[in-house]
mmCIF file of C-alpha atoms and ligand atoms in Angstrom:
data_model
loop_
_atom_site.group_PDB
_atom_site.id
_atom_site.type_symbol
_atom_site.label_atom_id
_atom_site.label_comp_id
_atom_site.label_asym_id
_atom_site.label_seq_id
_atom_site.Cartn_x
_atom_site.Cartn_y
_atom_site.Cartn_z
ATOM 1 C CA UNK A 10 0.000 0.000 0.000
ATOM 2 C CA UNK A 11 1.220 3.474 -0.869
ATOM 3 C CA UNK A 12 2.260 5.880 1.924
ATOM 4 C CA UNK A 13 0.138 8.920 2.729
ATOM 5 C CA UNK A 14 3.124 11.154 1.856
ATOM 6 C CA UNK A 15 3.422 9.668 -1.632
ATOM 7 C CA UNK A 16 -0.339 9.624 -2.087
ATOM 8 C CA UNK A 17 -0.595 13.356 -1.306
ATOM 9 C CA UNK A 18 2.299 14.196 -3.632
ATOM 10 C CA UNK A 19 0.840 12.130 -6.487
ATOM 11 C CA UNK A 20 -2.561 13.774 -6.002
ATOM 12 C CA UNK A 21 -0.811 17.155 -6.341
ATOM 13 C CA UNK A 22 0.825 15.978 -9.568
ATOM 14 C CA UNK A 23 -2.539 14.771 -10.929
ATOM 15 C CA UNK A 24 -3.805 18.308 -10.397
ATOM 16 C CA UNK A 25 -0.780 19.758 -12.221
ATOM 17 C CA UNK A 26 -1.315 17.437 -15.196
ATOM 18 C CA UNK A 27 -5.023 18.301 -15.368
ATOM 19 C CA UNK A 28 -4.149 22.007 -15.146
ATOM 20 C CA UNK A 29 -1.700 21.474 -18.041
ATOM 21 C CA UNK A 30 -4.576 19.990 -20.035
ATOM 22 C CA UNK A 31 -6.751 23.002 -19.207
ATOM 23 C CA UNK A 32 -3.949 25.425 -20.110
ATOM 24 C CA UNK A 33 -3.337 23.855 -23.526
ATOM 25 C CA UNK A 34 -7.056 23.640 -24.231
ATOM 26 C CA UNK A 35 -7.315 27.373 -23.536
ATOM 27 C CA UNK A 36 -4.460 28.010 -25.989
ATOM 28 C CA UNK A 37 -6.067 25.667 -28.533
ATOM 29 C CA UNK A 38 -9.331 27.606 -28.343
ATOM 30 C CA UNK A 39 -7.508 30.866 -29.009
ATOM 31 C CA UNK A 40 -5.841 29.516 -32.159
ATOM 32 C CA UNK A 41 -9.139 27.969 -33.315
ATOM 33 C CA UNK A 42 -10.916 31.291 -32.980
ATOM 34 C CA UNK A 43 -8.146 32.956 -35.024
ATOM 35 C CA UNK A 44 -8.554 30.387 -37.819
ATOM 36 C CA UNK A 45 -5.226 28.667 -37.260
ATOM 37 C CA UNK A 46 -6.521 25.070 -37.112
ATOM 38 C CA UNK A 47 -3.081 23.427 -37.200
ATOM 39 C CA UNK A 48 -1.851 25.167 -34.040
ATOM 40 C CA UNK A 49 -5.235 24.505 -32.479
ATOM 41 C CA UNK A 50 -5.125 20.795 -33.299
ATOM 42 C CA UNK A 51 -1.568 20.401 -32.024
ATOM 43 C CA UNK A 52 -2.517 21.997 -28.703
ATOM 44 C CA UNK A 53 -5.779 20.072 -28.459
ATOM 45 C CA UNK A 54 -3.877 16.776 -28.852
ATOM 46 C CA UNK A 55 -1.421 18.031 -26.241
ATOM 47 C CA UNK A 56 -4.337 18.777 -23.898
ATOM 48 C CA UNK A 57 -5.587 15.184 -24.368
ATOM 49 C CA UNK A 58 -2.095 13.846 -23.647
ATOM 50 C CA UNK A 59 -1.941 15.824 -20.398
ATOM 51 C CA UNK A 60 -5.208 14.285 -19.262
ATOM 52 C CA UNK A 61 -3.608 10.932 -20.079
ATOM 53 C CA UNK A 62 -0.649 11.822 -17.862
ATOM 54 C CA UNK A 63 -3.053 12.617 -15.032
ATOM 55 C CA UNK A 64 -4.788 9.272 -15.580
ATOM 56 C CA UNK A 65 -1.495 7.346 -15.387
ATOM 57 C CA UNK A 66 -0.963 8.779 -11.908
ATOM 58 C CA UNK A 67 -4.617 8.188 -11.025
ATOM 59 C CA UNK A 68 -4.341 4.516 -12.081
ATOM 60 C CA UNK A 69 -1.137 4.128 -10.080
ATOM 61 C CA UNK A 70 -2.870 5.322 -6.910
ATOM 62 C CA UNK A 71 -5.861 3.032 -7.473
ATOM 63 C CA UNK A 72 -3.634 0.034 -8.262
ATOM 64 C CA UNK A 73 -1.761 0.532 -4.989
ATOM 65 C CA UNK A 74 -4.784 0.872 -2.771
ATOM 66 C CA UNK A 75 -4.431 4.638 -2.537
ATOM 67 C CA UNK A 76 -7.072 7.324 -2.597
ATOM 68 C CA UNK A 77 -7.495 9.732 -5.520
ATOM 69 C CA UNK A 78 -8.351 13.252 -4.345
ATOM 70 C CA UNK A 79 -9.295 15.530 -7.218
ATOM 71 C CA UNK A 80 -8.612 19.147 -6.366
ATOM 72 C CA UNK A 81 -9.915 22.336 -7.997
ATOM 73 C CA UNK A 82 -8.254 23.129 -11.327
ATOM 74 C CA UNK A 83 -7.138 26.753 -11.592
ATOM 75 C CA UNK A 84 -8.493 28.785 -14.501
ATOM 76 C CA UNK A 85 -5.816 29.292 -17.172
ATOM 77 C CA UNK A 86 -5.166 32.644 -18.844
ATOM 78 C CA UNK A 87 -7.069 33.391 -22.051
ATOM 79 C CA UNK A 88 -4.744 35.980 -23.600
ATOM 80 C CA UNK A 89 -2.970 33.919 -26.269
ATOM 81 C CA UNK A 90 -2.874 36.344 -29.196
ATOM 82 C CA UNK A 91 0.908 36.356 -29.547
ATOM 83 C CA UNK A 92 1.991 33.050 -31.137
ATOM 84 C CA UNK A 93 5.614 33.151 -30.007
ATOM 85 C CA UNK A 94 4.739 34.262 -26.485
ATOM 86 C CA UNK A 95 2.188 31.450 -26.242
ATOM 87 C CA UNK A 96 4.695 28.749 -27.161
ATOM 88 C CA UNK A 97 7.309 30.293 -24.881
ATOM 89 C CA UNK A 98 4.690 29.830 -22.171
ATOM 90 C CA UNK A 99 4.307 26.164 -23.210
ATOM 91 C CA UNK A 100 8.092 25.769 -22.963
ATOM 92 C CA UNK A 101 8.268 27.426 -19.532
ATOM 93 C CA UNK A 102 5.314 25.387 -18.304
ATOM 94 C CA UNK A 103 6.925 22.121 -19.389
ATOM 95 C CA UNK A 104 10.141 23.086 -17.561
ATOM 96 C CA UNK A 105 8.033 23.566 -14.407
ATOM 97 C CA UNK A 106 6.385 20.163 -14.899
ATOM 98 C CA UNK A 107 9.815 18.561 -15.320
ATOM 99 C CA UNK A 108 10.957 20.100 -12.022
ATOM 100 C CA UNK A 109 7.795 18.839 -10.365
ATOM 101 C CA UNK A 110 8.250 15.278 -11.709
ATOM 102 C CA UNK A 111 11.894 15.295 -10.627
ATOM 103 C CA UNK A 112 10.895 16.389 -7.114
ATOM 104 C CA UNK A 113 8.300 13.616 -7.005
ATOM 105 C CA UNK A 114 10.950 11.089 -8.060
ATOM 106 C CA UNK A 115 13.286 12.346 -5.340
ATOM 107 C CA UNK A 116 10.491 11.903 -2.811
ATOM 108 C CA UNK A 117 9.861 8.353 -4.073
ATOM 109 C CA UNK A 118 13.567 7.636 -3.519
ATOM 110 C CA UNK A 119 13.461 9.101 -0.008
ATOM 111 C CA UNK A 120 10.344 7.069 0.802
ATOM 112 C CA UNK A 121 11.890 3.935 -0.713
ATOM 113 C CA UNK A 122 8.764 3.654 -2.873
ATOM 114 C CA UNK A 123 10.108 1.406 -5.644
ATOM 115 C CA UNK A 124 6.865 1.009 -7.637
ATOM 116 C CA UNK A 125 6.457 4.795 -7.776
ATOM 117 C CA UNK A 126 10.072 5.145 -8.933
ATOM 118 C CA UNK A 127 9.438 2.760 -11.827
ATOM 119 C CA UNK A 128 6.155 4.500 -12.735
ATOM 120 C CA UNK A 129 7.826 7.934 -12.636
ATOM 121 C CA UNK A 130 10.643 6.871 -14.940
ATOM 122 C CA UNK A 131 8.103 6.973 -17.781
ATOM 123 C CA UNK A 132 7.365 10.620 -16.900
ATOM 124 C CA UNK A 133 11.059 11.520 -16.735
ATOM 125 C CA UNK A 134 11.528 10.224 -20.301
ATOM 126 C CA UNK A 135 8.308 11.888 -21.439
ATOM 127 C CA UNK A 136 9.446 15.280 -20.113
ATOM 128 C CA UNK A 137 12.562 15.162 -22.296
ATOM 129 C CA UNK A 138 10.241 14.819 -25.314
ATOM 130 C CA UNK A 139 7.817 17.472 -24.046
ATOM 131 C CA UNK A 140 10.571 20.061 -23.558
ATOM 132 C CA UNK A 141 12.159 19.195 -26.907
ATOM 133 C CA UNK A 142 8.856 19.618 -28.795
ATOM 134 C CA UNK A 143 8.128 22.979 -27.182
ATOM 135 C CA UNK A 144 11.653 24.276 -27.855
ATOM 136 C CA UNK A 145 11.398 23.207 -31.503
ATOM 137 C CA UNK A 146 8.183 25.170 -32.082
ATOM 138 C CA UNK A 147 9.575 28.235 -30.259
ATOM 139 C CA UNK A 148 12.670 28.158 -32.475
ATOM 140 C CA UNK A 149 10.572 27.803 -35.629
ATOM 141 C CA UNK A 150 8.338 30.710 -34.587
ATOM 142 C CA UNK A 151 11.417 32.844 -33.941
ATOM 143 C CA UNK A 152 12.479 32.290 -37.556
ATOM 144 C CA UNK A 153 9.184 33.387 -39.090
ATOM 145 C CA UNK A 154 8.838 36.502 -41.180
ATOM 146 C CA UNK A 155 6.542 39.310 -40.161
ATOM 147 C CA UNK A 156 4.094 38.876 -43.056
ATOM 148 C CA UNK A 157 2.540 35.728 -41.715
ATOM 149 C CA UNK A 158 3.156 33.481 -44.750
ATOM 150 C CA UNK A 159 5.384 31.219 -42.710
ATOM 151 C CA UNK A 160 2.847 31.163 -39.855
ATOM 152 C CA UNK A 161 0.381 29.539 -42.253
ATOM 153 C CA UNK A 162 3.029 27.026 -43.346
ATOM 154 C CA UNK A 163 3.798 26.134 -39.739
ATOM 155 C CA UNK A 164 0.066 25.902 -39.033
ATOM 156 C CA UNK A 165 -0.220 23.373 -41.857
ATOM 157 C CA UNK A 166 2.737 21.393 -40.486
ATOM 158 C CA UNK A 167 1.412 21.286 -36.905
ATOM 159 C CA UNK A 168 -1.982 20.223 -38.220
ATOM 160 C CA UNK A 169 -0.404 16.958 -39.437
ATOM 161 C CA UNK A 170 0.055 15.753 -35.845
ATOM 162 C CA UNK A 171 -1.809 12.451 -35.534
HETATM 163 FE FE1 FEO B 16 2.378 16.154 -18.543
HETATM 164 FE FE2 FEO B 16 3.426 18.128 -20.676
HETATM 165 O O1 FEO B 16 3.704 17.184 -19.125
#
């Protein structure tokens, strides 16, 4: 059975993953309303993935006889009119999530919670990918010209995400 300390920390992380989903859905809505469906789709898929991350932690708690405590999800910002600034926010947010996962892993080590350590290794690998993807889009946006032609090309490219 999982310790109360680990259970509380994992419940906090579930909330952070669900907030991430909310945040990316808010960004997706902004791009959709500005007729940039590729950016919107990319972020909508990302929002779904974040819910999946929350569910991995949820399942872990259930599997180990723990108790899932769903907390209130904070309202994300809605001001996502600047494309570059928005993806810089994605990048910064993912860096925060990485720090949070790393802290959770450290706690699992301290608690000698071996099953949680194994479960969290998936997240540690996933965060490398998450930060890489965000950095790539930020760098591409930084290269775009001011006329917006390249924004449409990038929108088309992001819309190919399956
Ligand atoms: Fe669940 Fe994007 O980290």
